[in-house]
Amino acid sequence: MIEREDTIAHTARLERELRAAQSRIAALEREVELQSRYVRDLNGRLAGLLSVSAALLINHDIDAIVQLVVQNAINLFPGTAAAYIYLANHETDGSLHLRAAAPACTPAPYIFHLAEVAAKAPRALLLNGPELEYFIHQQQSQAQLPTTDAGAWPQSVLLAPLRIEIQRIGALIICGERLSHLYHPRDLPFVQSLADLTVIAIDEIMQRQRAAALQRDLAHTQSLRAEAEARLNAAQAQLLQSAKLAAVGELSASVAHEINNPLYAARNSLYLVEQDLPPDAPQRTFLTIAQQELGRIARIITRMRDFYRPSRGELTSANINALLRETLELVTTHLRHNHVTVHARLANDLPPIVAHADQLRQVFLNIILNACDAMPSGGELTVSSELIAARAGAPATLAISITDTGVGIAPEHIPHLFEPFYTTKPHGTGLGLAISAHIVTQHGGRITVDSQPGVGTTFTILLPLEAPAAS
Ligand code: ADP
Ligand code: MG
C-alpha cells in the first residue's frame, strides 16, 4: 500500500520535472531560433556591406558613390523609408548641402537639422521618438525656424557623421518608415561601417584629384623653369660675349692710342725722307712699301678704335631696308667686278627700328664684303629682310639674312668667327665680325651663322623691334 503511494508521488514528481524540462527546451529552442535569425540577418547585412564596398571602390565619381550608398541603405536596413547624404562645401563656408537622396525627392527641412546634428556627432546615433523630437526642436530653435508638425516626423532615425580623420565632410541620414518602424542599437555598427566605407571611397577620389592637380602644377612649373633656364643661358652667353668684346675693345682702344703717336711720327718721317729723295732714287720702291704697310697699320688701328669708341651719331628711327639698299649701292662696283650677282628680297611691311644707322650700315657692309671674299670666282649674294612676329617670351624681331654661294666655313672655325683678330685671310684683320657682333649686341640683338663648306654661308642678324637703348 505504502509502496504504491510512493510510486504515485514519484511519478507525479517525475512528470512535473519532465514538463519543466520540456518548457525549458522549448524556451531554448525559441532562443536558438532567435539567435539563428539574428545570425542570418547579420550575415545578410555583412554581405550587403561587402557588395557596397566592392561597388564603391570601382567608382571614381563622388556623385555616383553617394547615390549608391543611399540606395543601398534602404536595402541594408529593413523598414527604411528614405536615406540622405549631405556633404560640406569646403570651398565656401563649409555648410552642408544635400548631395544624394533615395528615393529622389527634396527632403523636409528637419532632415537638414538632423544632418547638422549627425555631422557634429563623434559616431553613429540612433534617435527614437522623444529624443528625435528633442533634437529637432533644439536645432529649429537655434536656427529660429518655425517648428515642424511632429506628426510629419519618422519614429526612428539612424545618423552617422562622414569624416576624414578630424575633418567633417558630411552626414548620412537613414529614416524609418513613419509610425511603424523602430531601429535597434544593433544597427549602429552597420550605419557606422556604411559611413566609413563612403568616406574611404570619397577620400580616395579627393586624393586622386589632388594628386592630379599637383601633377599638373608640377608639370607647369617644370616647363616654366626650363623656359627660364633657357632664357637665362642665352642671356648669359650673350653677356659673356659682350663682356669679352668690351674687354678686348677697351684693350684695343688703349693699344691703338699708344701706337697712334709713334705711327704718326714714323709716317711723317717717311714723308720728309721722300721729299728729299731724287725722283729716280732706287730706294723709292722700299719707301713706297714702307708707306703702304704703315698705311695698313693705320687702317687697322682705326678699326680697333672703332671697337670701343662711344657711338657716333644719334639713335634714330631707321629703315632697315633703306640701310641695306644704301650699303648694296656702296659696293655695287666692287661686287660686279668680282662677278657677284645680287638678289634683294626685302619685306615691304618692315616697321622702322630705333637704332644707330651708321653702325648698322657698318655691320651690313662687313658681312657683305666677307661674302664677296668667300666667292673669289663669283657667285650669288642674296640679301633678305623679314619681320618675325612676337611669340611667347620672344619680342617681335627683324631678321636680316645675307647668303652667299661661296666656299663656306669649316665647322671648327665657326665658334671663333666673332673673336677679335680671328681671320683666315692673308691680309684680314679679323675685326669685321667682332665689331659687327658688338654693335648688334648693343642693339639688343644677335648674329647667327649657318654654313656648309663648298655650298655657302648665311649670316642672320636678329634685331628686336623694342631694343634696349644702344650706347
Ligand atoms: P676678316 O674678314 O678680316 O678675316 P672677319 O671678322 O670679318 O675678319 O671674318 C673672320 C673670318 O670669318 C674670316 O677670315 C673668314 O674665315 C670667316 N668668314 C666670315 N664670313 C665668311 C663667309 N661669308 N664665308 C666664309 N667665311 C667667312
Ligand atoms: Mg671681314
Short mmCIF file of C-alpha atoms and ligand atoms in Angstrom, two decimals:
data_model
loop_
_atom_site.label_atom_id
_atom_site.label_comp_id
_atom_site.label_asym_id
_atom_site.label_seq_id
_atom_site.Cartn_x
_atom_site.Cartn_y
_atom_site.Cartn_z
CA MET A 1 0.00 0.00 0.00
CA ILE A 2 2.66 2.43 1.10
CA GLU A 3 4.82 1.32 -1.79
CA ARG A 4 2.03 2.12 -4.28
CA GLU A 5 1.54 5.66 -2.82
CA ASP A 6 5.28 6.26 -3.05
CA THR A 7 5.29 5.20 -6.65
CA ILE A 8 2.37 7.55 -7.49
CA ALA A 9 4.10 10.52 -5.80
CA HIS A 10 7.34 9.69 -7.54
CA THR A 11 5.63 9.51 -10.89
CA ALA A 12 3.89 12.85 -10.32
CA ARG A 13 7.24 14.46 -9.48
CA LEU A 14 8.85 12.97 -12.49
CA GLU A 15 6.04 14.26 -14.67
CA ARG A 16 6.45 17.76 -13.22
CA GLU A 17 10.17 17.63 -13.81
CA LEU A 18 9.55 16.41 -17.34
CA ARG A 19 7.14 19.26 -18.05
CA ALA A 20 9.62 21.78 -16.60
CA ALA A 21 12.39 20.32 -18.76
CA GLN A 22 10.14 20.43 -21.83
CA SER A 23 9.27 24.06 -21.28
CA ARG A 24 13.00 24.85 -20.77
CA ILE A 25 13.77 23.06 -24.02
CA ALA A 26 11.03 24.99 -25.77
CA ALA A 27 12.43 28.26 -24.41
CA LEU A 28 15.94 27.28 -25.51
CA GLU A 29 14.62 26.33 -28.94
CA ARG A 30 12.98 29.72 -29.25
CA GLU A 31 16.23 31.39 -28.25
CA VAL A 32 18.19 29.27 -30.73
CA GLU A 33 15.69 30.23 -33.40
CA LEU A 34 16.03 33.92 -32.48
CA GLN A 35 19.80 33.69 -32.44
CA SER A 36 19.96 31.95 -35.77
CA ARG A 37 17.60 34.52 -37.28
CA TYR A 38 19.88 37.22 -35.87
CA VAL A 39 22.95 35.48 -37.31
CA ARG A 40 21.20 35.15 -40.70
CA ASP A 41 20.29 38.82 -40.55
CA LEU A 42 23.85 39.70 -39.58
CA ASN A 43 25.27 37.62 -42.43
CA GLY A 44 22.85 39.20 -44.88
CA ARG A 45 23.89 42.69 -43.84
CA LEU A 46 27.60 41.87 -43.85
CA ALA A 47 27.20 40.51 -47.37
CA GLY A 48 25.31 43.71 -48.26
CA LEU A 49 28.08 45.92 -46.86
CA LEU A 50 30.69 43.85 -48.68
CA SER A 51 28.95 44.29 -52.02
CA VAL A 52 28.56 48.04 -51.35
CA SER A 53 32.27 48.32 -50.55
CA ALA A 54 33.19 46.45 -53.74
CA ALA A 55 30.95 48.75 -55.78
CA LEU A 56 32.33 51.88 -54.07
CA LEU A 57 35.92 51.01 -54.80
CA ILE A 58 35.40 50.75 -58.54
CA ASN A 59 33.53 54.08 -58.72
CA HIS A 60 35.59 57.19 -59.41
CA ASP A 61 32.93 59.85 -59.13
CA ILE A 62 31.70 61.32 -55.83
CA ASP A 63 28.09 61.73 -57.03
CA ALA A 64 27.92 58.11 -58.19
CA ILE A 65 29.27 56.96 -54.83
CA VAL A 66 26.85 58.87 -52.61
CA GLN A 67 23.96 57.80 -54.82
CA LEU A 68 24.98 54.16 -54.48
CA VAL A 69 25.23 54.47 -50.69
CA VAL A 70 21.74 55.98 -50.17
CA GLN A 71 20.18 53.38 -52.45
CA ASN A 72 21.88 50.51 -50.65
CA ALA A 73 20.98 51.93 -47.22
CA ILE A 74 17.34 51.21 -47.97
CA ASN A 75 18.10 47.51 -48.57
CA LEU A 76 20.59 47.18 -45.72
CA PHE A 77 18.18 48.50 -43.07
CA PRO A 78 14.75 46.91 -43.49
CA GLY A 79 11.91 49.31 -42.69
CA THR A 80 13.80 52.31 -44.10
CA ALA A 81 11.67 54.89 -45.92
CA ALA A 82 14.43 57.24 -47.11
CA ALA A 83 18.17 57.87 -46.92
CA TYR A 84 20.15 61.09 -47.50
CA ILE A 85 23.75 62.20 -47.76
CA TYR A 86 24.79 65.80 -47.10
CA LEU A 87 28.31 66.99 -47.91
CA ALA A 88 30.08 70.10 -46.62
CA ASN A 89 31.20 72.63 -49.20
CA HIS A 90 34.76 73.35 -48.10
CA GLU A 91 35.37 75.78 -50.92
CA THR A 92 32.93 78.25 -49.33
CA ASP A 93 31.80 78.35 -45.68
CA GLY A 94 31.77 74.57 -45.09
CA SER A 95 27.94 74.49 -44.91
CA LEU A 96 26.10 71.25 -45.65
CA HIS A 97 24.37 70.59 -48.96
CA LEU A 98 22.19 67.69 -49.99
CA ARG A 99 24.23 65.52 -52.37
CA ALA A 100 22.08 62.34 -52.68
CA ALA A 101 18.58 61.21 -51.73
CA ALA A 102 16.79 57.87 -52.11
CA PRO A 103 14.08 57.94 -53.21
CA ALA A 104 14.92 61.08 -55.19
CA CYS A 105 13.00 63.92 -53.51
CA THR A 106 13.51 67.21 -51.72
CA PRO A 107 13.76 66.34 -48.03
CA ALA A 108 11.72 68.11 -45.34
CA PRO A 109 13.63 70.96 -43.61
CA TYR A 110 14.11 68.97 -40.38
CA ILE A 111 16.28 66.48 -42.33
CA PHE A 112 18.79 69.27 -42.76
CA HIS A 113 18.76 69.83 -38.96
CA LEU A 114 19.37 66.13 -38.43
CA ALA A 115 22.27 66.33 -40.90
CA GLU A 116 23.79 69.13 -38.79
CA VAL A 117 23.43 67.00 -35.64
CA ALA A 118 24.93 64.00 -37.43
CA ALA A 119 27.88 65.91 -38.94
CA LYS A 120 28.97 67.08 -35.48
CA ALA A 121 28.45 63.71 -33.72
CA PRO A 122 31.56 61.68 -32.86
CA ARG A 123 29.94 58.42 -34.08
CA ALA A 124 26.69 56.93 -35.36
CA LEU A 125 23.49 57.80 -33.43
CA LEU A 126 20.10 56.18 -33.08
CA LEU A 127 17.27 58.59 -32.29
CA ASN A 128 13.84 57.23 -31.39
CA GLY A 129 10.57 59.07 -30.60
CA PRO A 130 11.15 61.64 -27.82
CA GLU A 131 14.93 62.01 -28.40
CA LEU A 132 14.29 62.69 -32.03
CA GLU A 133 11.73 65.31 -31.09
CA TYR A 134 14.20 66.91 -28.66
CA PHE A 135 16.98 67.17 -31.31
CA ILE A 136 14.72 68.56 -33.99
CA HIS A 137 13.29 71.17 -31.58
CA GLN A 138 16.74 72.16 -30.40
CA GLN A 139 18.03 72.64 -33.96
CA GLN A 140 14.92 74.54 -35.03
CA SER A 141 15.08 76.95 -32.09
CA GLN A 142 18.83 77.52 -32.70
CA ALA A 143 18.12 78.29 -36.33
CA GLN A 144 15.00 80.27 -35.29
CA LEU A 145 12.79 78.39 -37.68
CA PRO A 146 9.08 77.64 -37.32
CA THR A 147 8.57 74.25 -35.65
CA THR A 148 7.61 71.39 -37.88
CA ASP A 149 4.45 69.45 -37.12
CA ALA A 150 5.54 66.44 -35.03
CA GLY A 151 3.13 64.19 -36.92
CA ALA A 152 5.32 64.56 -40.00
CA TRP A 153 8.41 63.04 -38.37
CA PRO A 154 9.53 59.45 -38.58
CA GLN A 155 9.62 57.49 -35.32
CA SER A 156 13.21 56.46 -35.67
CA VAL A 157 16.36 57.64 -37.50
CA LEU A 158 19.93 56.43 -37.85
CA LEU A 159 22.53 59.19 -38.22
CA ALA A 160 26.25 58.90 -38.96
CA PRO A 161 28.95 61.53 -39.39
CA LEU A 162 31.13 61.39 -42.51
CA ARG A 163 34.62 62.46 -41.51
CA ILE A 164 38.15 62.09 -42.77
CA GLU A 165 40.20 61.98 -39.59
CA ILE A 166 39.09 65.19 -37.83
CA GLN A 167 37.71 66.91 -40.91
CA ARG A 168 33.90 66.83 -41.06
CA ILE A 169 32.86 66.22 -44.62
CA GLY A 170 29.14 65.49 -44.17
CA ALA A 171 26.44 63.18 -42.79
CA LEU A 172 24.40 60.09 -43.62
CA ILE A 173 20.73 60.05 -42.51
CA ILE A 174 18.54 56.97 -42.61
CA CYS A 175 14.83 57.46 -41.78
CA GLY A 176 12.50 54.65 -40.72
CA GLU A 177 9.00 54.31 -42.12
CA ARG A 178 6.66 56.69 -40.32
CA LEU A 179 4.91 55.35 -37.15
CA SER A 180 5.66 51.67 -37.57
CA HIS A 181 9.41 51.16 -37.59
CA LEU A 182 11.94 51.45 -34.78
CA TYR A 183 15.64 50.82 -35.41
CA HIS A 184 17.69 48.83 -32.89
CA PRO A 185 21.07 49.72 -31.30
CA ARG A 186 22.41 46.64 -33.12
CA ASP A 187 22.02 48.68 -36.32
CA LEU A 188 24.56 51.27 -35.17
CA PRO A 189 27.80 49.45 -36.10
CA PHE A 190 26.35 48.87 -39.60
CA VAL A 191 25.47 52.53 -40.16
CA GLN A 192 28.92 53.50 -38.90
CA SER A 193 30.54 50.96 -41.27
CA LEU A 194 28.48 52.22 -44.20
CA ALA A 195 29.51 55.81 -43.37
CA ASP A 196 33.17 54.76 -43.04
CA LEU A 197 33.09 52.96 -46.40
CA THR A 198 31.58 56.05 -48.01
CA VAL A 199 34.29 58.26 -46.54
CA ILE A 200 37.07 55.93 -47.69
CA ALA A 201 35.72 55.98 -51.25
CA ILE A 202 35.27 59.80 -51.27
CA ASP A 203 38.69 60.35 -49.71
CA GLU A 204 40.34 58.19 -52.36
CA ILE A 205 38.75 60.27 -55.11
CA MET A 206 39.75 63.53 -53.45
CA GLN A 207 43.34 62.29 -53.01
CA ARG A 208 43.39 61.25 -56.65
CA GLN A 209 42.07 64.67 -57.75
CA ARG A 210 44.61 66.41 -55.52
CA ALA A 211 47.43 64.25 -56.93
CA ALA A 212 46.32 65.04 -60.49
CA ALA A 213 46.18 68.77 -59.72
CA LEU A 214 49.62 68.63 -58.12
CA GLN A 215 50.96 66.75 -61.11
CA ARG A 216 49.58 69.41 -63.46
CA ASP A 217 51.10 72.16 -61.26
CA LEU A 218 54.40 70.34 -61.22
CA ALA A 219 54.50 69.91 -64.99
CA HIS A 220 53.60 73.57 -65.46
CA THR A 221 56.29 74.71 -63.00
CA GLN A 222 58.85 72.46 -64.66
CA SER A 223 58.13 73.86 -68.10
CA LEU A 224 58.33 77.40 -66.72
CA ARG A 225 61.65 76.56 -65.10
CA ALA A 226 63.04 75.03 -68.29
CA GLU A 227 61.96 78.11 -70.23
CA ALA A 228 63.50 80.46 -67.68
CA GLU A 229 66.70 78.41 -67.65
CA ALA A 230 66.96 78.50 -71.44
CA ARG A 231 66.43 82.27 -71.43
CA LEU A 232 69.00 82.68 -68.66
CA ASN A 233 71.54 80.57 -70.56
CA ALA A 234 71.03 82.60 -73.72
CA ALA A 235 71.31 85.85 -71.78
CA GLN A 236 74.45 84.64 -70.02
CA ALA A 237 76.06 83.57 -73.28
CA GLN A 238 75.29 86.95 -74.78
CA LEU A 239 76.53 88.76 -71.70
CA LEU A 240 79.75 86.78 -71.78
CA GLN A 241 80.25 87.55 -75.44
CA SER A 242 79.64 91.26 -74.96
CA ALA A 243 81.83 91.31 -71.83
CA LYS A 244 84.61 89.63 -73.82
CA LEU A 245 84.17 92.07 -76.67
CA ALA A 246 84.06 95.05 -74.34
CA ALA A 247 87.26 93.93 -72.60
CA VAL A 248 89.03 93.33 -75.87
CA GLY A 249 87.63 96.61 -77.20
CA GLU A 250 88.97 98.52 -74.24
CA LEU A 251 92.36 96.92 -74.64
CA SER A 252 92.41 97.55 -78.41
CA ALA A 253 91.47 101.17 -77.88
CA SER A 254 94.30 101.77 -75.44
CA VAL A 255 96.80 99.86 -77.62
CA ALA A 256 95.59 101.82 -80.65
CA HIS A 257 96.05 105.04 -78.73
CA GLU A 258 99.60 104.05 -77.73
CA ILE A 259 100.52 103.06 -81.31
CA ASN A 260 98.93 106.05 -82.97
CA ASN A 261 101.51 108.64 -81.90
CA PRO A 262 104.67 106.71 -82.86
CA LEU A 263 102.90 105.66 -86.09
CA TYR A 264 102.17 109.26 -86.92
CA ALA A 265 105.80 110.18 -86.21
CA ALA A 266 107.06 107.33 -88.43
CA ARG A 267 104.74 108.30 -91.34
CA ASN A 268 105.81 111.93 -91.03
CA SER A 269 109.49 110.94 -91.06
CA LEU A 270 108.96 108.82 -94.19
CA TYR A 271 107.22 111.78 -95.81
CA LEU A 272 110.20 114.00 -95.02
CA VAL A 273 112.61 111.40 -96.41
CA GLU A 274 110.50 111.15 -99.58
CA GLN A 275 110.66 114.91 -100.10
CA ASP A 276 114.47 114.80 -100.12
CA LEU A 277 114.86 111.75 -102.40
CA PRO A 278 115.52 112.34 -106.10
CA PRO A 279 112.60 111.08 -108.22
CA ASP A 280 114.66 108.24 -109.69
CA ALA A 281 116.28 107.06 -106.46
CA PRO A 282 116.15 103.22 -106.27
CA GLN A 283 115.21 103.47 -102.52
CA ARG A 284 111.83 104.89 -103.54
CA THR A 285 110.47 101.34 -104.07
CA PHE A 286 111.24 100.40 -100.43
CA LEU A 287 109.91 103.72 -99.26
CA THR A 288 106.60 103.08 -101.03
CA ILE A 289 106.37 99.59 -99.49
CA ALA A 290 107.07 101.04 -96.03
CA GLN A 291 104.44 103.76 -96.57
CA GLN A 292 101.82 101.23 -97.78
CA GLU A 293 102.45 98.92 -94.82
CA LEU A 294 102.29 101.82 -92.35
CA GLY A 295 99.03 102.87 -94.06
CA ARG A 296 97.71 99.37 -93.49
CA ILE A 297 98.68 99.54 -89.82
CA ALA A 298 96.93 102.94 -89.58
CA ARG A 299 93.73 101.43 -91.03
CA ILE A 300 93.84 98.52 -88.60
CA ILE A 301 94.34 100.98 -85.75
CA THR A 302 91.31 102.98 -86.86
CA ARG A 303 89.16 99.87 -86.88
CA MET A 304 90.46 98.85 -83.48
CA ARG A 305 89.49 102.23 -82.12
CA ASP A 306 86.03 101.91 -83.63
CA PHE A 307 85.67 98.97 -81.39
CA TYR A 308 85.43 100.91 -78.20
CA ARG A 309 84.60 104.34 -79.39
CA PRO A 310 81.35 105.65 -77.91
CA SER A 311 78.82 105.50 -80.70
CA ARG A 312 78.83 108.19 -83.32
CA GLY A 313 75.54 109.65 -84.26
CA GLU A 314 72.20 109.63 -82.53
CA LEU A 315 69.71 106.88 -82.08
CA THR A 316 67.22 107.43 -84.87
CA SER A 317 64.24 105.73 -86.34
CA ALA A 318 65.97 103.65 -89.02
CA ASN A 319 64.51 101.97 -92.06
CA ILE A 320 66.41 98.69 -92.33
CA ASN A 321 65.53 98.15 -96.00
CA ALA A 322 66.86 101.61 -96.85
CA LEU A 323 70.10 100.91 -94.95
CA LEU A 324 70.51 97.60 -96.83
CA ARG A 325 69.93 99.28 -100.20
CA GLU A 326 72.41 102.06 -99.41
CA THR A 327 75.03 99.52 -98.37
CA LEU A 328 74.50 97.45 -101.54
CA GLU A 329 74.81 100.61 -103.67
CA LEU A 330 78.10 101.38 -101.99
CA VAL A 331 79.58 98.05 -103.08
CA THR A 332 77.85 97.62 -106.47
CA THR A 333 81.00 98.21 -108.47
CA HIS A 334 83.09 96.02 -106.19
CA LEU A 335 80.56 93.18 -106.44
CA ARG A 336 80.19 93.47 -110.20
CA HIS A 337 83.95 93.44 -110.56
CA ASN A 338 84.00 90.16 -108.61
CA HIS A 339 81.20 88.61 -110.75
CA VAL A 340 78.78 88.54 -107.85
CA THR A 341 75.06 88.77 -108.70
CA VAL A 342 72.88 90.39 -106.06
CA HIS A 343 69.32 89.35 -105.16
CA ALA A 344 67.42 91.56 -102.75
CA ARG A 345 64.33 90.07 -101.10
CA LEU A 346 63.23 92.82 -98.78
CA ALA A 347 59.91 92.53 -96.94
CA ASN A 348 57.75 95.54 -97.61
CA ASP A 349 55.98 95.55 -94.24
CA LEU A 350 59.04 96.26 -92.08
CA PRO A 351 58.37 98.75 -89.30
CA PRO A 352 61.15 101.25 -88.56
CA ILE A 353 63.53 100.44 -85.73
CA VAL A 354 65.28 102.74 -83.26
CA ALA A 355 68.99 102.27 -83.96
CA HIS A 356 72.37 103.78 -84.79
CA ALA A 357 72.02 103.80 -88.56
CA ASP A 358 75.77 104.31 -89.18
CA GLN A 359 76.68 101.34 -87.05
CA LEU A 360 74.15 99.03 -88.67
CA ARG A 361 75.39 100.08 -92.11
CA GLN A 362 78.87 99.08 -90.98
CA VAL A 363 77.59 95.66 -89.88
CA PHE A 364 75.90 95.02 -93.25
CA LEU A 365 78.99 96.20 -95.11
CA ASN A 366 81.31 93.90 -93.10
CA ILE A 367 79.17 90.87 -93.75
CA ILE A 368 78.60 91.65 -97.46
CA LEU A 369 82.33 92.17 -98.01
CA ASN A 370 83.07 88.87 -96.24
CA ALA A 371 80.53 87.17 -98.54
CA CYS A 372 82.24 88.69 -101.55
CA ASP A 373 85.63 87.50 -100.24
CA ALA A 374 84.16 83.99 -99.92
CA MET A 375 83.29 83.93 -103.66
CA PRO A 376 86.67 84.57 -105.36
CA SER A 377 85.32 83.36 -108.72
CA GLY A 378 81.92 84.98 -108.43
CA GLY A 379 78.56 83.71 -107.21
CA GLU A 380 75.19 84.80 -105.84
CA LEU A 381 74.56 87.14 -102.96
CA THR A 382 71.06 87.16 -101.51
CA VAL A 383 70.05 89.85 -99.05
CA SER A 384 66.66 89.44 -97.38
CA SER A 385 64.72 91.06 -94.57
CA GLU A 386 61.59 89.95 -92.73
CA LEU A 387 59.54 90.68 -89.63
CA ILE A 388 59.15 87.84 -87.14
CA ALA A 389 56.04 88.43 -85.02
CA ALA A 390 56.26 88.32 -81.21
CA ARG A 391 55.86 84.88 -79.67
CA ALA A 392 55.55 83.73 -76.05
CA GLY A 393 58.69 85.08 -74.37
CA ALA A 394 60.23 86.43 -77.61
CA PRO A 395 59.63 90.00 -78.76
CA ALA A 396 58.90 90.99 -82.35
CA THR A 397 62.18 90.80 -84.27
CA LEU A 398 63.63 91.93 -87.58
CA ALA A 399 65.67 89.23 -89.31
CA ILE A 400 68.21 90.26 -91.95
CA SER A 401 69.87 87.39 -93.81
CA ILE A 402 72.91 87.67 -96.05
CA THR A 403 73.58 84.50 -98.01
CA ASP A 404 76.46 83.69 -100.34
CA THR A 405 77.27 80.74 -102.56
CA GLY A 406 80.89 80.83 -101.51
CA VAL A 407 83.46 78.49 -100.02
CA GLY A 408 81.61 78.05 -96.74
CA ILE A 409 83.10 77.78 -93.28
CA ALA A 410 84.62 74.64 -91.75
CA PRO A 411 82.75 73.65 -88.56
CA GLU A 412 85.87 74.06 -86.43
CA HIS A 413 86.12 77.77 -87.37
CA ILE A 414 82.53 78.61 -86.51
CA PRO A 415 82.96 79.04 -82.72
CA HIS A 416 85.82 81.53 -83.28
CA LEU A 417 84.38 83.74 -86.04
CA PHE A 418 83.32 86.52 -83.69
CA GLU A 419 86.56 86.61 -81.73
CA PRO A 420 88.65 89.72 -82.42
CA PHE A 421 91.65 89.13 -84.70
CA TYR A 422 90.36 85.76 -85.83
CA THR A 423 90.95 85.60 -89.57
CA THR A 424 91.74 83.02 -92.25
CA LYS A 425 92.69 85.65 -94.83
CA PRO A 426 96.32 86.54 -95.54
CA HIS A 427 95.53 90.25 -95.24
CA GLY A 428 92.50 90.07 -92.96
CA THR A 429 92.22 91.95 -89.68
CA GLY A 430 89.76 89.53 -88.05
CA LEU A 431 87.90 92.53 -86.66
CA GLY A 432 84.90 92.77 -89.01
CA LEU A 433 82.68 90.17 -87.38
CA ALA A 434 83.84 91.03 -83.84
CA ILE A 435 82.83 94.67 -84.37
CA SER A 436 79.59 93.62 -86.05
CA ALA A 437 78.65 91.31 -83.17
CA HIS A 438 79.46 94.06 -80.70
CA ILE A 439 77.22 96.54 -82.50
CA VAL A 440 74.34 94.11 -82.85
CA THR A 441 74.59 93.12 -79.17
CA GLN A 442 74.46 96.80 -78.25
CA HIS A 443 71.16 96.93 -80.15
CA GLY A 444 69.81 94.04 -78.07
CA GLY A 445 70.15 91.58 -80.96
CA ARG A 446 72.43 88.77 -82.09
CA ILE A 447 74.06 87.29 -85.19
CA THR A 448 73.78 83.65 -86.16
CA VAL A 449 75.73 81.71 -88.80
CA ASP A 450 74.71 78.76 -90.88
CA SER A 451 77.31 77.42 -93.28
CA GLN A 452 78.05 74.39 -95.40
CA PRO A 453 81.58 74.11 -96.78
CA GLY A 454 81.51 74.16 -100.60
CA VAL A 455 77.88 75.34 -100.70
CA GLY A 456 77.72 78.69 -98.98
CA THR A 457 77.04 80.67 -95.85
CA THR A 458 74.17 82.62 -94.34
CA PHE A 459 74.69 85.24 -91.67
CA THR A 460 71.44 86.27 -89.97
CA ILE A 461 71.19 89.44 -87.94
CA LEU A 462 68.32 89.45 -85.46
CA LEU A 463 67.25 92.83 -84.11
CA PRO A 464 64.39 93.17 -81.60
CA LEU A 465 61.92 95.91 -82.55
CA GLU A 466 61.92 97.23 -78.99
CA ALA A 467 65.66 97.29 -78.43
CA PRO A 468 67.16 98.34 -75.14
CA ALA A 469 68.75 101.76 -75.86
CA ALA A 470 72.07 101.17 -77.58
CA SER A 471 75.01 103.03 -76.07
P1 ADP B 1 88.33 89.23 -91.82
O1 ADP B 1 87.29 89.42 -92.87
O2 ADP B 1 89.22 90.39 -91.65
O3 ADP B 1 89.06 87.95 -91.91
P2 ADP B 1 86.07 88.92 -90.13
O4 ADP B 1 85.89 89.06 -88.66
O5 ADP B 1 85.22 89.75 -90.99
O6 ADP B 1 87.60 89.17 -90.41
O7 ADP B 1 85.86 87.42 -90.51
C1 ADP B 1 86.53 86.42 -89.80
C2 ADP B 1 86.65 85.16 -90.58
O8 ADP B 1 85.38 84.56 -90.76
C3 ADP B 1 87.14 85.32 -91.98
O9 ADP B 1 88.55 85.35 -92.02
C4 ADP B 1 86.59 84.07 -92.68
O10 ADP B 1 87.41 82.96 -92.39
C5 ADP B 1 85.33 83.83 -91.95
N1 ADP B 1 84.18 84.30 -92.74
C6 ADP B 1 83.42 85.37 -92.47
N2 ADP B 1 82.41 85.49 -93.36
C7 ADP B 1 82.51 84.43 -94.22
C8 ADP B 1 81.77 83.96 -95.36
N3 ADP B 1 80.71 84.62 -95.82
N4 ADP B 1 82.17 82.83 -95.96
C9 ADP B 1 83.23 82.14 -95.48
N5 ADP B 1 83.98 82.53 -94.43
C10 ADP B 1 83.64 83.66 -93.79
MG MG B 2 85.85 90.88 -92.81
#
